[in-house]
PDB file of N, CA, C and O in Angstrom:
ATOM      1  N   MET A   1      -4.508  17.438  22.109  1.00  0.00           N
ATOM      2  CA  MET A   1      -5.011  17.345  20.762  1.00  0.00           C
ATOM      3  C   MET A   1      -4.335  16.168  20.060  1.00  0.00           C
ATOM      4  O   MET A   1      -3.125  16.026  20.118  1.00  0.00           O
ATOM      5  N   THR A   2      -5.104  15.381  19.385  1.00  0.00           N
ATOM      6  CA  THR A   2      -4.528  14.281  18.633  1.00  0.00           C
ATOM      7  C   THR A   2      -4.443  14.662  17.173  1.00  0.00           C
ATOM      8  O   THR A   2      -5.298  15.364  16.640  1.00  0.00           O
ATOM      9  N   GLU A   3      -3.392  14.175  16.539  1.00  0.00           N
ATOM     10  CA  GLU A   3      -3.172  14.479  15.137  1.00  0.00           C
ATOM     11  C   GLU A   3      -3.639  13.296  14.303  1.00  0.00           C
ATOM     12  O   GLU A   3      -3.444  12.152  14.680  1.00  0.00           O
ATOM     13  N   LYS A   4      -4.265  13.568  13.169  1.00  0.00           N
ATOM     14  CA  LYS A   4      -4.691  12.491  12.287  1.00  0.00           C
ATOM     15  C   LYS A   4      -3.466  11.722  11.803  1.00  0.00           C
ATOM     16  O   LYS A   4      -2.434  12.305  11.503  1.00  0.00           O
ATOM     17  N   LYS A   5      -3.594  10.415  11.705  1.00  0.00           N
ATOM     18  CA  LYS A   5      -2.472   9.590  11.292  1.00  0.00           C
ATOM     19  C   LYS A   5      -2.104   9.809   9.831  1.00  0.00           C
ATOM     20  O   LYS A   5      -0.984   9.573   9.443  1.00  0.00           O
ATOM     21  N   ASP A   6      -3.052  10.270   9.005  1.00  0.00           N
ATOM     22  CA  ASP A   6      -2.754  10.486   7.596  1.00  0.00           C
ATOM     23  C   ASP A   6      -2.187  11.884   7.324  1.00  0.00           C
ATOM     24  O   ASP A   6      -1.851  12.195   6.197  1.00  0.00           O
ATOM     25  N   SER A   7      -2.057  12.707   8.352  1.00  0.00           N
ATOM     26  CA  SER A   7      -1.469  14.029   8.190  1.00  0.00           C
ATOM     27  C   SER A   7       0.051  13.910   8.147  1.00  0.00           C
ATOM     28  O   SER A   7       0.639  13.203   8.951  1.00  0.00           O
ATOM     29  N   PRO A   8       0.683  14.602   7.195  1.00  0.00           N
ATOM     30  CA  PRO A   8       2.144  14.540   7.131  1.00  0.00           C
ATOM     31  C   PRO A   8       2.765  15.286   8.313  1.00  0.00           C
ATOM     32  O   PRO A   8       2.170  16.202   8.876  1.00  0.00           O
ATOM     33  N   SER A   9       3.976  14.876   8.679  1.00  0.00           N
ATOM     34  CA  SER A   9       4.699  15.580   9.734  1.00  0.00           C
ATOM     35  C   SER A   9       5.113  16.956   9.209  1.00  0.00           C
ATOM     36  O   SER A   9       5.071  17.219   7.996  1.00  0.00           O
ATOM     37  N   PHE A  10       5.550  17.805  10.104  1.00  0.00           N
ATOM     38  CA  PHE A  10       6.012  19.139   9.714  1.00  0.00           C
ATOM     39  C   PHE A  10       7.167  19.015   8.721  1.00  0.00           C
ATOM     40  O   PHE A  10       7.208  19.710   7.707  1.00  0.00           O
ATOM     41  N   GLU A  11       8.084  18.098   9.005  1.00  0.00           N
ATOM     42  CA  GLU A  11       9.246  17.909   8.140  1.00  0.00           C
ATOM     43  C   GLU A  11       8.832  17.394   6.755  1.00  0.00           C
ATOM     44  O   GLU A  11       9.376  17.819   5.737  1.00  0.00           O
ATOM     45  N   GLU A  12       7.855  16.474   6.719  1.00  0.00           N
ATOM     46  CA  GLU A  12       7.359  15.972   5.436  1.00  0.00           C
ATOM     47  C   GLU A  12       6.677  17.083   4.649  1.00  0.00           C
ATOM     48  O   GLU A  12       6.826  17.177   3.426  1.00  0.00           O
ATOM     49  N   THR A  13       5.943  17.921   5.356  1.00  0.00           N
ATOM     50  CA  THR A  13       5.264  19.057   4.719  1.00  0.00           C
ATOM     51  C   THR A  13       6.280  19.991   4.085  1.00  0.00           C
ATOM     52  O   THR A  13       6.135  20.395   2.931  1.00  0.00           O
ATOM     53  N   LEU A  14       7.331  20.322   4.834  1.00  0.00           N
ATOM     54  CA  LEU A  14       8.366  21.214   4.296  1.00  0.00           C
ATOM     55  C   LEU A  14       9.079  20.590   3.098  1.00  0.00           C
ATOM     56  O   LEU A  14       9.364  21.275   2.116  1.00  0.00           O
ATOM     57  N   SER A  15       9.352  19.305   3.189  1.00  0.00           N
ATOM     58  CA  SER A  15      10.043  18.618   2.103  1.00  0.00           C
ATOM     59  C   SER A  15       9.206  18.634   0.824  1.00  0.00           C
ATOM     60  O   SER A  15       9.726  18.925  -0.268  1.00  0.00           O
ATOM     61  N   GLU A  16       7.922  18.327   0.952  1.00  0.00           N
ATOM     62  CA  GLU A  16       7.052  18.337  -0.223  1.00  0.00           C
ATOM     63  C   GLU A  16       6.905  19.741  -0.780  1.00  0.00           C
ATOM     64  O   GLU A  16       6.922  19.947  -2.001  1.00  0.00           O
ATOM     65  N   LEU A  17       6.778  20.711   0.098  1.00  0.00           N
ATOM     66  CA  LEU A  17       6.653  22.105  -0.341  1.00  0.00           C
ATOM     67  C   LEU A  17       7.916  22.542  -1.078  1.00  0.00           C
ATOM     68  O   LEU A  17       7.847  23.196  -2.122  1.00  0.00           O
ATOM     69  N   ASP A  18       9.065  22.150  -0.564  1.00  0.00           N
ATOM     70  CA  ASP A  18      10.334  22.472  -1.213  1.00  0.00           C
ATOM     71  C   ASP A  18      10.403  21.853  -2.604  1.00  0.00           C
ATOM     72  O   ASP A  18      10.855  22.492  -3.569  1.00  0.00           O
ATOM     73  N   ALA A  19       9.948  20.600  -2.729  1.00  0.00           N
ATOM     74  CA  ALA A  19       9.946  19.933  -4.028  1.00  0.00           C
ATOM     75  C   ALA A  19       9.030  20.645  -5.017  1.00  0.00           C
ATOM     76  O   ALA A  19       9.381  20.813  -6.198  1.00  0.00           O
ATOM     77  N   ILE A  20       7.877  21.083  -4.537  1.00  0.00           N
ATOM     78  CA  ILE A  20       6.930  21.800  -5.404  1.00  0.00           C
ATOM     79  C   ILE A  20       7.537  23.115  -5.878  1.00  0.00           C
ATOM     80  O   ILE A  20       7.454  23.462  -7.063  1.00  0.00           O
ATOM     81  N   VAL A  21       8.175  23.834  -4.970  1.00  0.00           N
ATOM     82  CA  VAL A  21       8.806  25.111  -5.333  1.00  0.00           C
ATOM     83  C   VAL A  21       9.871  24.881  -6.402  1.00  0.00           C
ATOM     84  O   VAL A  21       9.937  25.606  -7.397  1.00  0.00           O
ATOM     85  N   SER A  22      10.684  23.848  -6.214  1.00  0.00           N
ATOM     86  CA  SER A  22      11.732  23.544  -7.196  1.00  0.00           C
ATOM     87  C   SER A  22      11.140  23.229  -8.564  1.00  0.00           C
ATOM     88  O   SER A  22      11.633  23.711  -9.586  1.00  0.00           O
ATOM     89  N   GLU A  23      10.082  22.427  -8.588  1.00  0.00           N
ATOM     90  CA  GLU A  23       9.425  22.090  -9.858  1.00  0.00           C
ATOM     91  C   GLU A  23       8.871  23.334 -10.541  1.00  0.00           C
ATOM     92  O   GLU A  23       9.005  23.502 -11.752  1.00  0.00           O
ATOM     93  N   MET A  24       8.245  24.195  -9.753  1.00  0.00           N
ATOM     94  CA  MET A  24       7.612  25.380 -10.332  1.00  0.00           C
ATOM     95  C   MET A  24       8.657  26.399 -10.782  1.00  0.00           C
ATOM     96  O   MET A  24       8.451  27.101 -11.770  1.00  0.00           O
ATOM     97  N   GLU A  25       9.777  26.479 -10.080  1.00  0.00           N
ATOM     98  CA  GLU A  25      10.837  27.404 -10.482  1.00  0.00           C
ATOM     99  C   GLU A  25      11.464  26.995 -11.809  1.00  0.00           C
ATOM    100  O   GLU A  25      11.937  27.846 -12.558  1.00  0.00           O
ATOM    101  N   ASN A  26      11.430  25.695 -12.089  1.00  0.00           N
ATOM    102  CA  ASN A  26      11.967  25.202 -13.346  1.00  0.00           C
ATOM    103  C   ASN A  26      11.194  25.779 -14.534  1.00  0.00           C
ATOM    104  O   ASN A  26      11.761  26.015 -15.593  1.00  0.00           O
ATOM    105  N   GLY A  27       9.887  26.006 -14.338  1.00  0.00           N
ATOM    106  CA  GLY A  27       9.080  26.678 -15.350  1.00  0.00           C
ATOM    107  C   GLY A  27       8.643  25.826 -16.521  1.00  0.00           C
ATOM    108  O   GLY A  27       8.117  26.349 -17.495  1.00  0.00           O
ATOM    109  N   ASP A  28       8.855  24.515 -16.462  1.00  0.00           N
ATOM    110  CA  ASP A  28       8.504  23.650 -17.587  1.00  0.00           C
ATOM    111  C   ASP A  28       7.147  22.974 -17.448  1.00  0.00           C
ATOM    112  O   ASP A  28       6.813  22.099 -18.232  1.00  0.00           O
ATOM    113  N   LEU A  29       6.382  23.355 -16.459  1.00  0.00           N
ATOM    114  CA  LEU A  29       5.096  22.706 -16.210  1.00  0.00           C
ATOM    115  C   LEU A  29       3.984  23.349 -17.040  1.00  0.00           C
ATOM    116  O   LEU A  29       3.929  24.579 -17.178  1.00  0.00           O
ATOM    117  N   PRO A  30       3.080  22.536 -17.573  1.00  0.00           N
ATOM    118  CA  PRO A  30       1.892  23.101 -18.226  1.00  0.00           C
ATOM    119  C   PRO A  30       1.067  23.887 -17.197  1.00  0.00           C
ATOM    120  O   PRO A  30       1.138  23.609 -15.992  1.00  0.00           O
ATOM    121  N   LEU A  31       0.303  24.824 -17.656  1.00  0.00           N
ATOM    122  CA  LEU A  31      -0.451  25.707 -16.772  1.00  0.00           C
ATOM    123  C   LEU A  31      -1.324  24.946 -15.778  1.00  0.00           C
ATOM    124  O   LEU A  31      -1.314  25.242 -14.589  1.00  0.00           O
ATOM    125  N   GLU A  32      -2.068  23.967 -16.250  1.00  0.00           N
ATOM    126  CA  GLU A  32      -2.971  23.213 -15.361  1.00  0.00           C
ATOM    127  C   GLU A  32      -2.197  22.468 -14.274  1.00  0.00           C
ATOM    128  O   GLU A  32      -2.615  22.425 -13.125  1.00  0.00           O
ATOM    129  N   VAL A  33      -1.060  21.898 -14.645  1.00  0.00           N
ATOM    130  CA  VAL A  33      -0.228  21.181 -13.672  1.00  0.00           C
ATOM    131  C   VAL A  33       0.354  22.175 -12.666  1.00  0.00           C
ATOM    132  O   VAL A  33       0.358  21.933 -11.461  1.00  0.00           O
ATOM    133  N   ALA A  34       0.844  23.319 -13.175  1.00  0.00           N
ATOM    134  CA  ALA A  34       1.402  24.346 -12.297  1.00  0.00           C
ATOM    135  C   ALA A  34       0.348  24.857 -11.323  1.00  0.00           C
ATOM    136  O   ALA A  34       0.636  25.067 -10.139  1.00  0.00           O
ATOM    137  N   LEU A  35      -0.866  25.038 -11.799  1.00  0.00           N
ATOM    138  CA  LEU A  35      -1.949  25.491 -10.932  1.00  0.00           C
ATOM    139  C   LEU A  35      -2.237  24.464  -9.843  1.00  0.00           C
ATOM    140  O   LEU A  35      -2.411  24.817  -8.670  1.00  0.00           O
ATOM    141  N   GLY A  36      -2.267  23.190 -10.213  1.00  0.00           N
ATOM    142  CA  GLY A  36      -2.474  22.131  -9.228  1.00  0.00           C
ATOM    143  C   GLY A  36      -1.358  22.107  -8.196  1.00  0.00           C
ATOM    144  O   GLY A  36      -1.608  21.944  -6.998  1.00  0.00           O
ATOM    145  N   LYS A  37      -0.112  22.273  -8.656  1.00  0.00           N
ATOM    146  CA  LYS A  37       1.031  22.313  -7.734  1.00  0.00           C
ATOM    147  C   LYS A  37       0.913  23.518  -6.801  1.00  0.00           C
ATOM    148  O   LYS A  37       1.205  23.431  -5.616  1.00  0.00           O
ATOM    149  N   PHE A  38       0.495  24.667  -7.357  1.00  0.00           N
ATOM    150  CA  PHE A  38       0.337  25.866  -6.542  1.00  0.00           C
ATOM    151  C   PHE A  38      -0.712  25.647  -5.460  1.00  0.00           C
ATOM    152  O   PHE A  38      -0.504  25.999  -4.293  1.00  0.00           O
ATOM    153  N   GLU A  39      -1.834  25.054  -5.837  1.00  0.00           N
ATOM    154  CA  GLU A  39      -2.901  24.774  -4.864  1.00  0.00           C
ATOM    155  C   GLU A  39      -2.399  23.847  -3.763  1.00  0.00           C
ATOM    156  O   GLU A  39      -2.677  24.057  -2.581  1.00  0.00           O
ATOM    157  N   ARG A  40      -1.646  22.810  -4.144  1.00  0.00           N
ATOM    158  CA  ARG A  40      -1.085  21.893  -3.158  1.00  0.00           C
ATOM    159  C   ARG A  40      -0.095  22.634  -2.257  1.00  0.00           C
ATOM    160  O   ARG A  40      -0.066  22.425  -1.043  1.00  0.00           O
ATOM    161  N   GLY A  41       0.691  23.517  -2.841  1.00  0.00           N
ATOM    162  CA  GLY A  41       1.649  24.308  -2.065  1.00  0.00           C
ATOM    163  C   GLY A  41       0.964  25.189  -1.032  1.00  0.00           C
ATOM    164  O   GLY A  41       1.425  25.296   0.104  1.00  0.00           O
ATOM    165  N   VAL A  42      -0.139  25.793  -1.423  1.00  0.00           N
ATOM    166  CA  VAL A  42      -0.900  26.629  -0.480  1.00  0.00           C
ATOM    167  C   VAL A  42      -1.432  25.769   0.664  1.00  0.00           C
ATOM    168  O   VAL A  42      -1.336  26.151   1.830  1.00  0.00           O
ATOM    169  N   ALA A  43      -1.950  24.595   0.330  1.00  0.00           N
ATOM    170  CA  ALA A  43      -2.464  23.696   1.372  1.00  0.00           C
ATOM    171  C   ALA A  43      -1.345  23.264   2.315  1.00  0.00           C
ATOM    172  O   ALA A  43      -1.516  23.237   3.541  1.00  0.00           O
ATOM    173  N   LEU A  44      -0.176  22.942   1.754  1.00  0.00           N
ATOM    174  CA  LEU A  44       0.956  22.537   2.583  1.00  0.00           C
ATOM    175  C   LEU A  44       1.436  23.689   3.467  1.00  0.00           C
ATOM    176  O   LEU A  44       1.801  23.491   4.630  1.00  0.00           O
ATOM    177  N   SER A  45       1.425  24.881   2.910  1.00  0.00           N
ATOM    178  CA  SER A  45       1.819  26.055   3.682  1.00  0.00           C
ATOM    179  C   SER A  45       0.895  26.251   4.885  1.00  0.00           C
ATOM    180  O   SER A  45       1.347  26.536   5.995  1.00  0.00           O
ATOM    181  N   ARG A  46      -0.384  26.066   4.673  1.00  0.00           N
ATOM    182  CA  ARG A  46      -1.355  26.189   5.767  1.00  0.00           C
ATOM    183  C   ARG A  46      -1.138  25.102   6.817  1.00  0.00           C
ATOM    184  O   ARG A  46      -1.220  25.368   8.017  1.00  0.00           O
ATOM    185  N   LEU A  47      -0.857  23.870   6.357  1.00  0.00           N
ATOM    186  CA  LEU A  47      -0.580  22.779   7.292  1.00  0.00           C
ATOM    187  C   LEU A  47       0.645  23.087   8.134  1.00  0.00           C
ATOM    188  O   LEU A  47       0.663  22.862   9.349  1.00  0.00           O
ATOM    189  N   GLY A  48       1.684  23.579   7.488  1.00  0.00           N
ATOM    190  CA  GLY A  48       2.908  23.932   8.201  1.00  0.00           C
ATOM    191  C   GLY A  48       2.674  25.035   9.217  1.00  0.00           C
ATOM    192  O   GLY A  48       3.162  24.957  10.358  1.00  0.00           O
ATOM    193  N   GLN A  49       1.928  26.045   8.830  1.00  0.00           N
ATOM    194  CA  GLN A  49       1.614  27.142   9.747  1.00  0.00           C
ATOM    195  C   GLN A  49       0.815  26.640  10.934  1.00  0.00           C
ATOM    196  O   GLN A  49       1.069  27.017  12.075  1.00  0.00           O
ATOM    197  N   GLN A  50      -0.117  25.751  10.669  1.00  0.00           N
ATOM    198  CA  GLN A  50      -0.926  25.170  11.741  1.00  0.00           C
ATOM    199  C   GLN A  50      -0.045  24.374  12.715  1.00  0.00           C
ATOM    200  O   GLN A  50      -0.206  24.476  13.927  1.00  0.00           O
ATOM    201  N   SER A  51       0.896  23.622  12.180  1.00  0.00           N
ATOM    202  CA  SER A  51       1.821  22.854  13.023  1.00  0.00           C
ATOM    203  C   SER A  51       2.653  23.784  13.899  1.00  0.00           C
ATOM    204  O   SER A  51       2.862  23.513  15.085  1.00  0.00           O
ATOM    205  N   LEU A  52       3.129  24.872  13.309  1.00  0.00           N
ATOM    206  CA  LEU A  52       3.919  25.833  14.081  1.00  0.00           C
ATOM    207  C   LEU A  52       3.090  26.490  15.180  1.00  0.00           C
ATOM    208  O   LEU A  52       3.572  26.687  16.302  1.00  0.00           O
ATOM    209  N   GLU A  53       1.843  26.827  14.877  1.00  0.00           N
ATOM    210  CA  GLU A  53       0.970  27.435  15.878  1.00  0.00           C
ATOM    211  C   GLU A  53       0.695  26.464  17.022  1.00  0.00           C
ATOM    212  O   GLU A  53       0.672  26.870  18.194  1.00  0.00           O
ATOM    213  N   GLN A  54       0.506  25.177  16.703  1.00  0.00           N
ATOM    214  CA  GLN A  54       0.282  24.174  17.740  1.00  0.00           C
ATOM    215  C   GLN A  54       1.525  24.020  18.614  1.00  0.00           C
ATOM    216  O   GLN A  54       1.415  23.911  19.841  1.00  0.00           O
ATOM    217  N   ALA A  55       2.686  24.022  17.996  1.00  0.00           N
ATOM    218  CA  ALA A  55       3.934  23.915  18.760  1.00  0.00           C
ATOM    219  C   ALA A  55       4.106  25.134  19.666  1.00  0.00           C
ATOM    220  O   ALA A  55       4.506  24.998  20.827  1.00  0.00           O
ATOM    221  N   GLU A  56       3.794  26.307  19.150  1.00  0.00           N
ATOM    222  CA  GLU A  56       3.898  27.523  19.950  1.00  0.00           C
ATOM    223  C   GLU A  56       2.957  27.462  21.155  1.00  0.00           C
ATOM    224  O   GLU A  56       3.331  27.837  22.273  1.00  0.00           O
ATOM    225  N   GLN A  57       1.759  26.956  20.938  1.00  0.00           N
ATOM    226  CA  GLN A  57       0.794  26.839  22.030  1.00  0.00           C
ATOM    227  C   GLN A  57       1.314  25.877  23.091  1.00  0.00           C
ATOM    228  O   GLN A  57       1.198  26.145  24.294  1.00  0.00           O
ATOM    229  N   LYS A  58       1.912  24.762  22.675  1.00  0.00           N
ATOM    230  CA  LYS A  58       2.473  23.805  23.633  1.00  0.00           C
ATOM    231  C   LYS A  58       3.587  24.441  24.448  1.00  0.00           C
ATOM    232  O   LYS A  58       3.689  24.233  25.664  1.00  0.00           O
ATOM    233  N   VAL A  59       4.434  25.232  23.784  1.00  0.00           N
ATOM    234  CA  VAL A  59       5.516  25.922  24.490  1.00  0.00           C
ATOM    235  C   VAL A  59       4.942  26.892  25.517  1.00  0.00           C
ATOM    236  O   VAL A  59       5.411  26.944  26.656  1.00  0.00           O
ATOM    237  N   LYS A  60       3.919  27.628  25.130  1.00  0.00           N
ATOM    238  CA  LYS A  60       3.300  28.571  26.064  1.00  0.00           C
ATOM    239  C   LYS A  60       2.733  27.847  27.277  1.00  0.00           C
ATOM    240  O   LYS A  60       2.872  28.316  28.407  1.00  0.00           O
ATOM    241  N   ILE A  61       2.099  26.701  27.043  1.00  0.00           N
ATOM    242  CA  ILE A  61       1.539  25.924  28.151  1.00  0.00           C
ATOM    243  C   ILE A  61       2.653  25.451  29.077  1.00  0.00           C
ATOM    244  O   ILE A  61       2.560  25.570  30.299  1.00  0.00           O
ATOM    245  N   LEU A  62       3.729  24.924  28.496  1.00  0.00           N
ATOM    246  CA  LEU A  62       4.849  24.443  29.303  1.00  0.00           C
ATOM    247  C   LEU A  62       5.506  25.570  30.099  1.00  0.00           C
ATOM    248  O   LEU A  62       5.866  25.394  31.258  1.00  0.00           O
ATOM    249  N   VAL A  63       5.650  26.727  29.475  1.00  0.00           N
ATOM    250  CA  VAL A  63       6.251  27.868  30.162  1.00  0.00           C
ATOM    251  C   VAL A  63       5.352  28.306  31.318  1.00  0.00           C
ATOM    252  O   VAL A  63       5.838  28.579  32.423  1.00  0.00           O
ATOM    253  N   ASN A  64       4.051  28.344  31.098  1.00  0.00           N
ATOM    254  CA  ASN A  64       3.118  28.732  32.161  1.00  0.00           C
ATOM    255  C   ASN A  64       3.145  27.733  33.308  1.00  0.00           C
ATOM    256  O   ASN A  64       3.013  28.107  34.466  1.00  0.00           O
ATOM    257  N   GLU A  65       3.312  26.436  32.993  1.00  0.00           N
ATOM    258  CA  GLU A  65       3.388  25.429  34.038  1.00  0.00           C
ATOM    259  C   GLU A  65       4.631  25.602  34.907  1.00  0.00           C
ATOM    260  O   GLU A  65       4.642  25.218  36.064  1.00  0.00           O
ATOM    261  N   GLN A  66       5.663  26.211  34.353  1.00  0.00           N
ATOM    262  CA  GLN A  66       6.899  26.431  35.097  1.00  0.00           C
ATOM    263  C   GLN A  66       6.858  27.750  35.880  1.00  0.00           C
ATOM    264  O   GLN A  66       7.843  28.127  36.493  1.00  0.00           O
ATOM    265  N   GLY A  67       5.741  28.430  35.825  1.00  0.00           N
ATOM    266  CA  GLY A  67       5.593  29.663  36.593  1.00  0.00           C
ATOM    267  C   GLY A  67       5.980  30.912  35.839  1.00  0.00           C
ATOM    268  O   GLY A  67       5.920  32.002  36.391  1.00  0.00           O
ATOM    269  N   GLU A  68       6.400  30.777  34.621  1.00  0.00           N
ATOM    270  CA  GLU A  68       6.721  31.951  33.810  1.00  0.00           C
ATOM    271  C   GLU A  68       5.419  32.453  33.180  1.00  0.00           C
ATOM    272  O   GLU A  68       4.623  31.681  32.693  1.00  0.00           O
ATOM    273  N   ASN A  69       5.228  33.751  33.171  1.00  0.00           N
ATOM    274  CA  ASN A  69       3.997  34.303  32.604  1.00  0.00           C
ATOM    275  C   ASN A  69       4.166  34.812  31.189  1.00  0.00           C
ATOM    276  O   ASN A  69       3.192  35.016  30.491  1.00  0.00           O
ATOM    277  N   GLN A  70       5.398  35.049  30.774  1.00  0.00           N
ATOM    278  CA  GLN A  70       5.596  35.605  29.445  1.00  0.00           C
ATOM    279  C   GLN A  70       6.749  34.903  28.749  1.00  0.00           C
ATOM    280  O   GLN A  70       7.724  34.501  29.383  1.00  0.00           O
ATOM    281  N   LEU A  71       6.626  34.789  27.433  1.00  0.00           N
ATOM    282  CA  LEU A  71       7.747  34.360  26.618  1.00  0.00           C
ATOM    283  C   LEU A  71       8.540  35.607  26.270  1.00  0.00           C
ATOM    284  O   LEU A  71       7.987  36.690  26.092  1.00  0.00           O
ATOM    285  N   HIS A  72       9.827  35.459  26.190  1.00  0.00           N
ATOM    286  CA  HIS A  72      10.679  36.607  25.896  1.00  0.00           C
ATOM    287  C   HIS A  72      11.224  36.484  24.484  1.00  0.00           C
ATOM    288  O   HIS A  72      11.689  35.426  24.079  1.00  0.00           O
ATOM    289  N   THR A  73      11.189  37.581  23.744  1.00  0.00           N
ATOM    290  CA  THR A  73      11.703  37.614  22.389  1.00  0.00           C
ATOM    291  C   THR A  73      13.215  37.784  22.447  1.00  0.00           C
ATOM    292  O   THR A  73      13.719  38.612  23.209  1.00  0.00           O
ATOM    293  N   LEU A  74      13.914  36.986  21.632  1.00  0.00           N
ATOM    294  CA  LEU A  74      15.362  37.116  21.566  1.00  0.00           C
ATOM    295  C   LEU A  74      15.732  38.423  20.886  1.00  0.00           C
ATOM    296  O   LEU A  74      15.047  38.863  19.959  1.00  0.00           O
ATOM    297  N   PRO A  75      16.829  39.031  21.316  1.00  0.00           N
ATOM    298  CA  PRO A  75      17.312  40.212  20.581  1.00  0.00           C
ATOM    299  C   PRO A  75      17.626  39.816  19.148  1.00  0.00           C
ATOM    300  O   PRO A  75      17.944  38.674  18.844  1.00  0.00           O
ATOM    301  N   GLU A  76      17.549  40.766  18.222  1.00  0.00           N
ATOM    302  CA  GLU A  76      17.719  40.499  16.796  1.00  0.00           C
ATOM    303  C   GLU A  76      18.999  39.732  16.487  1.00  0.00           C
ATOM    304  O   GLU A  76      19.000  38.839  15.669  1.00  0.00           O
ATOM    305  N   ASN A  77      20.101  40.036  17.160  1.00  0.00           N
ATOM    306  CA  ASN A  77      21.362  39.382  16.853  1.00  0.00           C
ATOM    307  C   ASN A  77      21.430  37.951  17.360  1.00  0.00           C
ATOM    308  O   ASN A  77      22.353  37.219  17.044  1.00  0.00           O
ATOM    309  N   GLU A  78      20.472  37.498  18.165  1.00  0.00           N
ATOM    310  CA  GLU A  78      20.463  36.148  18.692  1.00  0.00           C
ATOM    311  C   GLU A  78      19.410  35.262  18.026  1.00  0.00           C
ATOM    312  O   GLU A  78      19.341  34.080  18.305  1.00  0.00           O
ATOM    313  N   GLN A  79      18.604  35.811  17.143  1.00  0.00           N
ATOM    314  CA  GLN A  79      17.565  35.027  16.479  1.00  0.00           C
ATOM    315  C   GLN A  79      18.194  34.193  15.383  1.00  0.00           C
ATOM    316  O   GLN A  79      19.120  34.633  14.718  1.00  0.00           O
ATOM    317  N   PRO A  80      17.662  32.954  15.212  1.00  0.00           N
ATOM    318  CA  PRO A  80      18.223  32.047  14.187  1.00  0.00           C
ATOM    319  C   PRO A  80      18.022  32.559  12.788  1.00  0.00           C
ATOM    320  O   PRO A  80      17.244  33.308  12.434  1.00  0.00           O
TER     321      PRO A  80
END
């Protein structure tokens, strides 16, 4: 799958989303501006989720190529 060149990277998406959250938490935005920021945040959240799903699919493909049939979940105390 090829990614559009105008699509932000996962890291850029997170950075912009973080900035939007900080602005909105400040609470000084007019309603229309806050709504626009919220809409952009939702779009960025979807982009980030899509990036994570694509990465997960790539990992599954690589694991299957190595002869492993299942991914194993880390025990709770070992998860980041």
